[in-house]
XYZ file of C-alpha atoms in Angstrom:
710
model
C 9.203 19.690 -82.793
C 7.054 22.694 -83.698
C 6.176 25.741 -81.682
C 2.489 24.791 -81.711
C 3.310 21.372 -80.207
C 5.266 23.005 -77.396
C 2.450 25.471 -76.728
C -0.050 22.629 -76.426
C 2.334 20.700 -74.184
C 2.761 23.708 -71.907
C -0.985 24.234 -71.744
C -1.517 20.607 -70.764
C 1.244 20.873 -68.167
C -0.339 23.944 -66.580
C -3.750 22.259 -66.446
C -2.180 19.248 -64.718
C -0.174 21.355 -62.264
C 3.272 20.851 -63.831
C 5.415 23.994 -63.933
C 7.088 24.630 -67.270
C 9.933 26.695 -65.772
C 11.464 27.786 -62.474
C 13.983 30.325 -61.196
C 17.222 28.676 -60.043
C 19.615 29.625 -57.234
C 21.351 32.203 -59.491
C 18.080 33.942 -60.316
C 18.062 32.499 -63.829
C 14.870 31.094 -65.284
C 15.244 27.465 -66.295
C 12.774 25.969 -68.782
C 11.685 22.349 -68.456
C 12.619 20.076 -71.347
C 9.700 18.575 -73.310
C 10.682 15.012 -72.405
C 10.684 15.956 -68.694
C 7.216 17.492 -68.960
C 5.904 14.436 -70.800
C 7.351 12.089 -68.161
C 5.835 14.108 -65.306
C 2.459 14.268 -67.030
C 2.510 10.516 -67.574
C 3.325 9.998 -63.870
C 0.363 12.189 -62.927
C -1.935 10.013 -65.031
C -2.168 11.921 -68.301
C -2.387 9.545 -71.311
C 0.814 10.736 -73.004
C 3.892 8.931 -74.272
C 5.056 11.470 -76.848
C 4.194 14.871 -78.293
C 1.767 13.280 -80.733
C -0.439 12.274 -77.760
C -0.690 15.798 -76.340
C -3.700 17.128 -78.322
C -5.906 14.183 -77.337
C -4.657 14.282 -73.728
C -5.455 17.990 -73.615
C -9.003 17.356 -74.813
C -9.456 14.588 -72.241
C -8.086 16.758 -69.450
C -10.411 19.640 -70.257
C -13.408 17.317 -70.440
C -12.426 15.636 -67.190
C -12.131 18.953 -65.353
C -15.552 20.187 -66.493
C -17.272 16.855 -65.963
C -15.974 16.836 -62.409
C -18.772 19.279 -61.493
C -16.932 20.528 -58.389
C -13.630 20.194 -56.553
C -13.391 17.451 -53.892
C -12.107 19.891 -51.231
C -13.049 23.468 -50.316
C -11.678 25.766 -47.619
C -13.361 28.435 -45.532
C -11.174 30.723 -43.450
C -12.070 32.111 -40.044
C -15.786 31.415 -40.412
C -16.111 33.908 -43.269
C -18.577 33.318 -46.128
C -17.299 31.151 -48.945
C -18.603 29.843 -52.249
C -18.276 26.607 -54.151
C -17.829 26.537 -57.909
C -20.262 24.193 -59.639
C -19.312 23.332 -63.233
C -22.483 22.283 -65.058
C -23.652 21.859 -68.632
C -25.566 24.952 -69.699
C -29.309 24.497 -69.561
C -29.303 22.164 -66.526
C -32.077 23.283 -64.204
C -33.639 22.071 -61.015
C -32.805 22.204 -57.318
C -29.497 21.648 -55.526
C -30.239 19.872 -52.248
C -27.403 20.416 -49.758
C -26.664 18.472 -46.601
C -23.680 19.568 -44.508
C -22.650 17.096 -41.817
C -20.567 18.971 -39.277
C -17.678 17.308 -37.501
C -19.505 17.574 -34.167
C -22.413 15.482 -35.490
C -24.875 18.250 -36.286
C -26.357 18.624 -39.767
C -27.404 21.611 -41.847
C -29.748 21.204 -44.806
C -30.850 23.683 -47.443
C -31.865 23.836 -51.085
C -31.199 26.262 -53.945
C -32.489 26.560 -57.507
C -29.684 26.322 -60.062
C -31.142 29.152 -62.100
C -30.791 31.458 -59.090
C -27.092 30.775 -58.582
C -24.888 33.479 -60.131
C -22.928 32.523 -63.233
C -19.215 33.238 -62.851
C -18.027 32.213 -66.316
C -18.881 29.967 -69.247
C -16.982 28.020 -71.902
C -17.379 25.352 -74.562
C -15.493 22.062 -74.439
C -15.741 19.729 -77.433
C -19.055 21.280 -78.451
C -20.594 21.163 -74.973
C -21.371 24.508 -73.342
C -20.572 24.694 -69.603
C -21.262 27.287 -66.935
C -19.634 27.874 -63.564
C -22.197 28.779 -60.935
C -21.442 29.863 -57.356
C -23.076 28.100 -54.408
C -22.751 29.971 -51.111
C -21.864 28.049 -47.968
C -23.385 29.021 -44.616
C -21.317 31.707 -42.852
C -19.859 31.164 -39.401
C -19.097 27.473 -39.797
C -17.362 26.013 -36.740
C -13.757 24.977 -37.182
C -13.393 21.404 -38.338
C -13.691 18.930 -41.170
C -17.230 18.863 -42.521
C -18.848 16.723 -45.235
C -21.086 18.424 -47.786
C -23.319 16.240 -49.944
C -24.852 17.871 -53.012
C -27.801 16.238 -54.741
C -27.584 17.754 -58.216
C -29.819 17.060 -61.237
C -26.777 15.410 -62.880
C -25.949 13.270 -59.832
C -24.692 13.454 -56.225
C -21.317 14.840 -55.174
C -19.499 14.797 -51.823
C -17.067 17.543 -50.809
C -14.764 17.945 -47.821
C -15.150 21.392 -46.291
C -12.186 22.440 -44.141
C -13.249 25.305 -41.902
C -9.922 26.566 -40.617
C -8.499 29.422 -38.543
C -6.516 31.857 -40.667
C -3.433 31.490 -38.503
C -1.631 28.685 -36.728
C -0.990 28.643 -32.997
C 1.840 31.025 -32.077
C 2.898 30.008 -28.566
C 5.354 27.081 -28.468
C 3.521 24.477 -26.418
C 3.237 25.561 -22.811
C 6.285 27.820 -23.108
C 6.195 31.592 -22.964
C 6.885 33.812 -25.950
C 10.574 34.279 -26.819
C 11.192 30.702 -25.777
C 14.572 29.068 -25.949
C 16.085 25.639 -25.602
C 18.714 23.232 -26.827
C 19.064 20.841 -29.716
C 20.809 17.495 -30.132
C 19.917 14.389 -32.168
C 18.529 11.868 -29.694
C 20.815 9.070 -30.913
C 23.787 11.350 -30.069
C 22.582 12.189 -26.544
C 24.913 10.091 -24.402
C 24.310 9.293 -20.734
C 26.177 7.108 -18.279
C 23.402 4.517 -18.408
C 22.530 4.546 -22.104
C 22.449 1.490 -24.360
C 24.751 2.913 -27.003
C 22.416 5.770 -27.958
C 20.064 8.219 -26.302
C 16.473 7.255 -25.474
C 13.278 8.907 -24.280
C 14.478 8.937 -20.683
C 17.592 10.766 -21.877
C 15.357 13.335 -23.569
C 13.286 13.714 -20.415
C 16.475 14.221 -18.411
C 17.663 16.860 -20.872
C 14.340 18.703 -20.679
C 14.556 18.915 -16.887
C 18.133 20.175 -17.027
C 17.101 22.841 -19.517
C 14.295 23.852 -17.176
C 16.776 24.369 -14.328
C 18.660 26.756 -16.606
C 15.470 28.696 -17.355
C 14.883 27.239 -20.809
C 11.635 25.969 -22.238
C 12.366 23.241 -24.755
C 14.585 20.515 -26.135
C 14.708 19.648 -29.812
C 15.808 16.641 -31.786
C 15.618 15.014 -35.225
C 12.676 12.846 -36.407
C 11.978 9.891 -34.100
C 9.918 7.854 -36.555
C 10.204 4.136 -37.276
C 13.075 3.125 -39.589
C 14.436 -0.099 -41.083
C 17.274 -1.262 -38.796
C 17.933 -4.816 -40.011
C 17.129 -6.065 -43.507
C 16.416 -3.673 -45.195
C 18.699 -1.219 -43.379
C 17.983 2.502 -43.706
C 18.652 4.345 -40.430
C 18.259 7.902 -41.767
C 15.626 9.783 -39.741
C 14.555 11.409 -43.005
C 13.722 8.081 -44.657
C 11.257 6.591 -42.167
C 9.232 3.434 -42.663
C 6.193 5.451 -41.606
C 5.207 8.922 -40.463
C 2.500 7.303 -38.310
C 4.611 5.195 -35.912
C 7.549 5.796 -33.576
C 10.965 4.169 -33.598
C 11.264 1.531 -30.846
C 15.035 2.106 -30.934
C 14.421 5.144 -28.694
C 12.397 3.352 -26.023
C 13.807 3.120 -22.533
C 13.500 -0.662 -22.350
C 14.062 -0.652 -18.579
C 10.920 1.403 -17.926
C 8.055 -1.021 -18.644
C 6.732 -2.960 -15.664
C 7.408 -6.129 -17.640
C 11.136 -5.407 -17.459
C 11.004 -5.234 -13.657
C 8.648 -8.168 -13.075
C 9.781 -10.788 -15.593
C 12.302 -13.353 -14.279
C 13.285 -14.153 -17.875
C 14.010 -10.501 -18.628
C 16.018 -9.995 -15.463
C 18.076 -13.135 -16.078
C 18.772 -12.055 -19.645
C 19.704 -8.539 -18.578
C 22.116 -9.736 -15.865
C 23.811 -12.287 -18.109
C 27.555 -11.422 -18.424
C 27.479 -11.834 -22.193
C 24.562 -9.385 -22.465
C 26.304 -6.895 -20.169
C 29.510 -7.142 -22.188
C 27.621 -6.357 -25.392
C 25.906 -3.451 -23.659
C 29.255 -2.071 -22.465
C 30.687 -2.413 -25.973
C 27.817 -0.448 -27.497
C 28.138 2.222 -24.821
C 31.881 2.619 -25.396
C 31.718 2.736 -29.209
C 32.317 6.199 -30.755
C 29.480 5.694 -33.249
C 25.918 4.462 -32.860
C 25.593 0.867 -34.084
C 21.930 0.601 -35.007
C 21.946 -3.079 -35.986
C 23.635 -4.344 -32.836
C 21.835 -1.861 -30.623
C 18.416 -2.797 -31.970
C 19.201 -6.521 -31.738
C 20.120 -6.116 -28.061
C 17.018 -4.084 -27.270
C 14.822 -6.549 -29.117
C 15.964 -9.482 -26.966
C 14.673 -7.658 -23.906
C 11.516 -6.320 -25.547
C 10.518 -9.713 -26.951
C 10.910 -11.247 -23.505
C 8.824 -8.398 -22.060
C 6.097 -9.079 -24.642
C 6.067 -12.783 -23.717
C 5.740 -11.917 -20.040
C 2.873 -9.537 -20.779
C 0.828 -12.519 -22.018
C 1.049 -14.050 -18.511
C 0.436 -10.713 -16.804
C -1.851 -10.595 -13.817
C -1.719 -6.886 -12.949
C -3.920 -5.336 -15.632
C -1.365 -4.451 -18.276
C -2.491 -7.172 -20.681
C -6.050 -5.904 -20.625
C -4.841 -2.342 -21.279
C -2.686 -3.553 -24.174
C -5.549 -5.494 -25.755
C -7.876 -2.538 -25.396
C -5.330 -0.242 -27.072
C -4.758 -2.756 -29.895
C -8.515 -3.005 -30.468
C -8.820 0.773 -30.638
C -5.869 1.054 -33.069
C -6.383 -1.411 -35.940
C -3.849 0.495 -38.054
C -1.189 -0.384 -35.476
C -1.923 -4.089 -35.945
C -1.782 -3.640 -39.711
C 1.595 -1.946 -39.317
C 2.829 -4.735 -37.033
C 1.899 -7.368 -39.620
C 3.666 -5.376 -42.319
C 6.863 -5.221 -40.246
C 6.619 -8.929 -39.484
C 6.166 -9.671 -43.206
C 9.255 -7.580 -44.023
C 11.209 -9.736 -41.570
C 9.853 -12.954 -43.069
C 10.692 -11.818 -46.621
C 13.904 -10.009 -45.589
C 13.026 -7.433 -48.230
C 10.978 -4.279 -48.733
C 7.472 -4.680 -50.143
C 8.272 -3.945 -53.847
C 10.147 -7.282 -53.849
C 7.265 -9.293 -52.360
C 4.906 -11.655 -54.202
C 2.137 -9.807 -56.057
C -0.697 -10.499 -53.586
C 1.371 -9.180 -50.689
C 2.565 -6.202 -52.734
C -1.043 -5.295 -53.333
C -1.717 -4.955 -49.623
C -3.165 -8.372 -48.750
C -1.468 -10.288 -45.943
C -2.708 -13.576 -44.565
C -1.649 -16.275 -42.120
C 1.727 -17.652 -43.122
C 2.979 -14.370 -44.628
C 4.440 -13.338 -41.291
C 5.447 -14.741 -37.931
C 2.793 -14.220 -35.244
C 5.372 -13.603 -32.527
C 7.024 -10.930 -34.680
C 3.618 -9.314 -35.205
C 3.056 -9.333 -31.452
C 6.475 -7.783 -30.853
C 5.866 -4.870 -33.235
C 2.414 -4.242 -31.794
C 3.801 -4.322 -28.245
C 6.648 -1.869 -28.932
C 4.258 0.602 -30.553
C 2.091 0.421 -27.448
C 5.143 1.132 -25.315
C 6.177 3.949 -27.635
C 2.763 5.568 -27.425
C 2.923 5.249 -23.633
C 6.453 6.657 -23.211
C 6.094 9.454 -25.778
C 2.762 10.573 -24.342
C 4.040 10.527 -20.760
C 7.023 12.625 -21.775
C 4.844 15.151 -23.606
C 2.277 15.385 -20.796
C 4.910 15.921 -18.110
C 6.659 18.543 -20.200
C 3.508 20.548 -20.910
C 2.454 20.432 -17.262
C 5.820 21.962 -16.355
C 5.641 24.708 -18.978
C 8.139 22.835 -21.160
C 7.853 21.461 -24.630
C 9.824 19.536 -27.135
C 10.582 20.285 -30.721
C 10.093 17.550 -33.280
C 10.955 17.410 -36.949
C 8.517 16.145 -39.592
C 10.370 14.700 -42.605
C 9.255 15.557 -46.106
C 8.973 11.952 -47.280
C 9.042 8.287 -46.354
C 10.976 5.223 -47.485
C 9.578 3.957 -50.781
C 9.631 0.406 -49.445
C 8.012 1.334 -46.136
C 4.598 0.890 -44.587
C 3.028 4.200 -45.606
C 3.710 3.757 -49.312
C 2.574 0.109 -49.179
C -0.706 0.834 -47.410
C -1.381 4.353 -48.746
C 0.014 3.889 -52.250
C -2.888 5.754 -53.855
C -1.613 8.859 -52.087
C 1.843 8.611 -53.705
C 3.236 9.037 -57.213
C 5.181 5.772 -57.307
C 6.848 6.417 -60.656
C 8.685 9.526 -59.468
C 11.165 10.548 -56.811
C 11.401 13.784 -54.829
C 14.526 15.896 -55.020
C 16.023 19.287 -55.813
C 17.316 20.944 -58.988
C 21.017 21.647 -59.558
C 22.557 24.317 -57.334
C 26.007 25.539 -56.344
C 26.599 22.562 -54.034
C 24.995 19.819 -56.158
C 25.698 20.512 -59.817
C 23.706 17.450 -60.887
C 20.740 18.101 -58.617
C 19.580 15.853 -55.780
C 17.470 12.689 -55.824
C 16.129 11.990 -52.343
C 14.907 8.517 -53.266
C 11.354 8.691 -51.940
C 8.078 9.057 -53.851
C 6.189 12.370 -53.657
C 2.561 12.690 -52.657
C 0.179 12.736 -55.628
C -1.452 16.206 -55.623
C -4.897 15.080 -56.809
C -5.256 11.689 -55.174
C -4.541 13.102 -51.703
C -7.409 15.524 -52.297
C -9.703 12.700 -53.349
C -9.000 10.920 -50.066
C -9.738 14.134 -48.160
C -6.126 14.574 -47.017
C -6.703 11.722 -44.576
C -3.100 10.508 -44.599
C -1.711 14.044 -44.279
C -3.985 14.844 -41.335
C -3.130 11.540 -39.651
C 0.610 12.130 -39.682
C 0.212 15.732 -38.558
C -1.834 14.564 -35.569
C 0.673 11.822 -34.785
C 3.306 14.511 -34.216
C 1.229 17.363 -32.817
C -0.215 15.232 -30.028
C 3.276 15.318 -28.565
C 5.254 18.248 -29.960
C 4.797 21.813 -28.782
C 6.904 22.874 -31.760
C 6.885 21.046 -35.085
C 9.338 21.827 -37.869
C 8.167 21.023 -41.385
C 11.072 19.832 -43.479
C 11.172 21.644 -46.865
C 8.090 23.790 -46.270
C 8.112 24.744 -49.959
C 6.657 21.249 -50.495
C 3.278 22.623 -49.368
C 3.292 24.659 -52.592
C 5.335 22.694 -55.096
C 7.858 19.875 -55.137
C 10.627 18.937 -57.510
C 9.748 15.617 -59.137
C 12.209 13.328 -60.901
C 10.181 10.942 -63.082
C 11.469 7.365 -63.241
C 14.265 6.953 -65.761
C 15.379 10.596 -65.629
C 18.296 12.156 -63.771
C 17.962 14.707 -60.993
C 18.882 17.518 -63.386
C 15.913 16.598 -65.615
C 13.214 17.008 -62.976
C 10.293 19.445 -62.948
C 8.246 21.190 -60.284
C 4.708 19.937 -59.622
C 2.187 22.152 -57.830
C 0.010 21.258 -54.839
C -3.112 22.940 -53.454
C -1.239 24.956 -50.854
C -4.289 26.563 -49.234
C -5.768 23.137 -48.515
C -2.509 22.001 -46.911
C -2.402 25.190 -44.819
C -6.045 24.821 -43.778
C -5.479 21.400 -42.221
C -2.170 22.576 -40.764
C -3.541 25.676 -39.029
C -6.551 23.722 -37.760
C -4.434 20.954 -36.246
C -1.902 23.450 -34.898
C -4.643 25.318 -33.021
C -6.260 22.160 -31.731
C -2.998 20.831 -30.329
C -1.620 24.250 -29.296
C 1.577 23.644 -31.236
C 3.826 26.116 -33.012
C 4.669 25.336 -36.644
C 8.114 26.126 -38.069
C 8.707 25.941 -41.809
C 12.175 25.042 -43.095
C 12.511 27.792 -45.696
C 16.263 27.747 -46.329
C 17.830 27.937 -49.756
C 16.085 29.056 -52.954
C 12.501 29.720 -51.861
C 10.003 31.731 -53.961
C 8.698 34.877 -52.299
C 5.101 33.662 -52.372
C 6.026 30.810 -50.011
C 7.180 33.163 -47.267
C 4.159 35.411 -47.835
C 1.895 32.423 -47.267
C 3.882 31.456 -44.170
C 3.415 34.975 -42.785
C -0.273 34.967 -43.644
C -0.832 31.744 -41.733
C 1.688 32.478 -38.951
C 4.153 29.705 -39.689
C 7.525 30.571 -38.232
C 10.432 30.903 -40.639
C 13.983 29.756 -39.888
C 16.691 32.341 -39.253
C 20.018 30.504 -39.542
C 22.759 33.031 -38.911
C 25.339 32.043 -41.590
C 22.573 32.345 -44.223
C 21.667 35.857 -43.049
C 25.069 37.500 -43.609
C 24.617 40.331 -46.109
C 28.223 41.251 -46.905
C 27.374 44.866 -46.025
C 29.732 45.916 -43.240
C 27.222 48.516 -42.044
C 24.466 45.939 -41.623
C 26.300 42.649 -41.529
C 23.258 40.562 -40.535
C 19.692 40.843 -41.724
C 17.288 41.745 -38.912
C 15.896 38.801 -36.957
C 12.117 38.727 -37.512
C 9.649 38.145 -34.698
C 8.070 35.125 -36.362
C 11.202 32.999 -36.554
C 13.109 30.173 -35.004
C 16.694 31.417 -34.749
C 19.783 29.194 -34.583
C 23.412 29.062 -35.649
C 23.001 25.976 -37.846
C 20.897 22.932 -38.696
C 21.632 19.201 -38.776
C 22.586 19.516 -42.468
C 25.168 22.251 -41.828
C 28.606 22.170 -40.203
C 28.746 23.083 -36.511
C 29.575 26.735 -35.911
C 33.260 26.152 -35.156
C 33.694 24.313 -38.471
C 31.812 27.053 -40.317
C 34.108 29.686 -38.797
C 37.246 27.659 -39.504
C 36.255 27.082 -43.126
C 35.357 30.738 -43.755
C 39.017 31.833 -43.734
C 39.577 34.287 -46.540
C 35.905 35.270 -46.584
C 34.867 38.834 -45.888
C 32.822 37.916 -42.827
C 36.036 36.904 -41.029
C 36.683 40.638 -40.585
C 33.268 42.217 -40.802
C 31.346 39.912 -38.449
C 33.632 40.489 -35.407
C 33.511 44.233 -36.024
C 29.722 44.132 -36.303
C 29.407 42.168 -33.061
C 31.656 44.689 -31.322
C 29.505 47.597 -32.472
C 26.443 45.761 -31.194
C 28.124 45.216 -27.844
C 28.274 41.439 -28.289
C 32.078 41.279 -28.261
C 34.456 43.200 -26.026
C 37.084 43.438 -28.752
C 37.547 42.160 -32.326
C 38.867 38.606 -32.376
C 39.112 35.627 -34.702
C 38.693 33.003 -31.975
C 35.808 30.675 -32.736
C 34.699 30.497 -29.105
C 34.365 34.245 -28.740
C 32.600 34.662 -32.092
C 30.222 31.856 -31.174
C 29.317 33.544 -27.909
C 28.866 36.896 -29.623
C 26.553 35.390 -32.256
C 24.529 33.543 -29.625
C 24.159 36.784 -27.689
C 22.940 38.531 -30.832
C 20.287 35.875 -31.436
C 19.322 35.570 -27.771
C 18.655 39.308 -27.482
C 16.542 39.345 -30.643
C 12.763 39.192 -30.832
C 12.805 35.757 -32.482
C 9.940 33.701 -31.103
C 12.213 30.702 -30.489
C 15.975 30.328 -30.068
C 17.521 26.872 -30.454
C 21.081 26.300 -29.224
C 22.957 23.331 -30.663
C 24.636 21.748 -27.643
C 27.604 20.659 -29.737
C 28.401 24.282 -30.555
C 29.106 24.939 -26.872
C 32.199 22.722 -26.987
C 33.187 23.899 -30.477
C 32.494 20.613 -32.225
C 33.712 20.595 -35.834
C 32.329 17.278 -37.117
C 28.815 17.446 -38.645
C 26.023 15.008 -37.890
C 25.182 14.707 -41.573
C 26.851 15.633 -44.844
C 24.172 15.895 -47.550
C 24.930 13.921 -50.675
C 27.020 11.279 -48.880
C 26.087 7.709 -48.009
C 29.054 5.498 -47.157
C 31.633 8.276 -47.339
C 30.646 9.651 -43.899
C 28.935 8.133 -40.826
C 25.754 10.171 -41.161
C 23.245 9.938 -38.285
C 25.710 7.923 -36.165
C 28.129 10.290 -34.414
C 27.682 10.508 -30.649
C 28.128 13.725 -28.703
C 31.568 14.289 -27.221
C 30.244 14.619 -23.671
C 27.666 12.648 -21.767
C 24.728 14.592 -20.358
C 26.221 14.160 -16.899
C 29.611 15.496 -18.024
C 28.003 18.416 -19.821
C 26.071 19.353 -16.692
C 29.310 19.576 -14.707
C 30.980 22.016 -17.104
C 30.448 25.499 -15.661
C 31.519 27.238 -18.879
C 28.660 25.569 -20.769
C 26.145 26.328 -18.051
C 27.203 29.985 -17.985
C 26.647 30.355 -21.724
C 23.093 29.060 -21.348
C 22.541 31.169 -18.245
C 23.426 34.276 -20.231
C 21.138 33.141 -23.046
C 18.379 32.891 -20.463
C 19.065 36.433 -19.261
C 19.085 37.886 -22.762
C 15.872 36.063 -23.697
C 14.163 37.701 -20.739
C 13.471 40.975 -22.564
C 13.416 42.275 -26.159
C 16.598 43.623 -27.672
C 15.797 47.310 -27.350
C 15.439 46.872 -23.589
C 18.763 45.061 -23.198
C 22.127 46.658 -22.496
C 24.683 45.579 -25.068
C 26.954 43.057 -23.382
C 28.699 39.895 -24.534
C 28.132 36.459 -23.114
C 30.365 36.360 -20.061
C 32.081 33.030 -20.376
C 35.656 32.394 -19.251
C 37.778 32.343 -22.415
C 39.704 29.217 -23.311
C 43.362 29.238 -24.057
C 44.314 29.126 -27.712
C 45.752 25.672 -27.085
C 42.476 24.350 -25.697
C 40.519 25.945 -28.520
C 42.773 24.344 -31.083
C 42.365 20.975 -29.393
C 38.577 21.241 -29.456
C 38.525 22.401 -33.061
C 40.532 19.433 -34.229
C 38.635 16.864 -32.185
C 37.364 13.855 -34.141
C 35.407 10.806 -33.058
């Protein structure tokens, strides 16, 4: 392997958007192995199998880029003037006729002579001389997605113009600045009337209780559709689709069909059904299979009753189904999965290729899945509307990827790189790297489709969420790919067109008046946070990650543009973090720091007191949003998820220790949140330094809570 071969390989990689090196968690530059670069290039569509193919692939890539004439997407920011690059063979003359169809239906037409367009640069590719000329776009374009058609002497071209605001919306839904609220996975939110897991009525109840305490929001994990039978993949971060909700979280007693159907009422009152319901409610862990099976019995009966409906619901359902053909397509996909009892990669070829016909699925199953999505749209929208009208909002989480055997990859496969998996390089916790087992988006093919899929799943969430957290925000810039056949440690980073992602994101954020939070934890290049600041995405300030080790300034300052919290769903609860930090320097320096700041009355090692001091510190900060994990209030030590585990730990299944009703009757919990409310009322410099005034627990009680297990 010669140096010249490697140089050509690296040049090809850069042209195709594959990074040849990266800086790891230790600050050491790691260089991608040649076989990893070749595998990534092949996945992206470059015609390479080995190093001997690189020179020809490089020639083809250069020719392809210059023959493209122009990029398929262009961005204008804040209505300012912008130019398009036209790549043309030298000597081409004639007019460029331009027609810009604005999103609002208006059209703008103009014409320019090629010879009058300024030349930016020129080059020769395989003996052909090319020039890059600049075509100015009209200034002051309205915000939106516009279609520009160019009639060039060498042929027509169509370009998506995204005219975007420079910055995203910065007020969280209808809430005031310096908002605060609580967080709990919805499946874990127990109530006295639940069906073995929380539902949308539980979330509505929680929102109203937070409002009584002066808070603004409630947050939870992704609520997207998942496989809950065969296949079975309940992780909220491996959804079947980012376009449809999970019917597991419906309140099945809310639809009018539940109240009016004699069949439904008889089924619900049956002693066997009630016994199963009581068993699910009493279980310490969420049982998704049994819980979904029980819900489905009721929902299927509701769907049957809807077909005999005489009070207008059937007409509304049919109208919605007619207006949402993608929902029917999704319903048929889910019904076909049930018929095949397998994900789509295991289907017959015709079905794999996206063609379903009569006999591939059960019609009643199709009707069920269409019905539950109608109910989901109804219940989610009602919850969001009521919250916004009351000055409340809820915080949703948008996962980075989707299940490789799910609907989105089946229907939108051109948008995905199917021969690769997303993941993370080796770090101090995962020496072999991480393979997240879902295909990444293809950086060029999503551009060619005008980011349609990306915009669709953003809108699906932003219609409802006043705050949306983007999982792994670095994925807007680059993503770690693991080509098929390689291990997680052999992956490479592949670049995306970040400004195009941000343009659609800021536009949709403004239109829906939703705050965007980027999950920027871990090893994140500086340019990512600079871009987040430029476009007003909120960063995440998670207190254990912000400890400096400097006793004089134990914690980094809390920035204004941040969501602050003590932990995330992937981290231990605060009490477990504090217990496991024995022997670490922060065991001594953090209490002393909190005392100096007036957040503790006296130095202590008790988890409850440290928790309250840390919450006071965050609550008094200027962070735009504060999120309080409810489980921290009772010093929970068991995590909701342990990354890197599958069967070793019941991830995404552990219920909260207290029901919502029990929690609401605990004055010590209410007082913590009341003090949070008081401290959030004014910026830190205007607050007297005082700790959260919560009655201390005895050491015996604290020990009992710390050791609690489900």
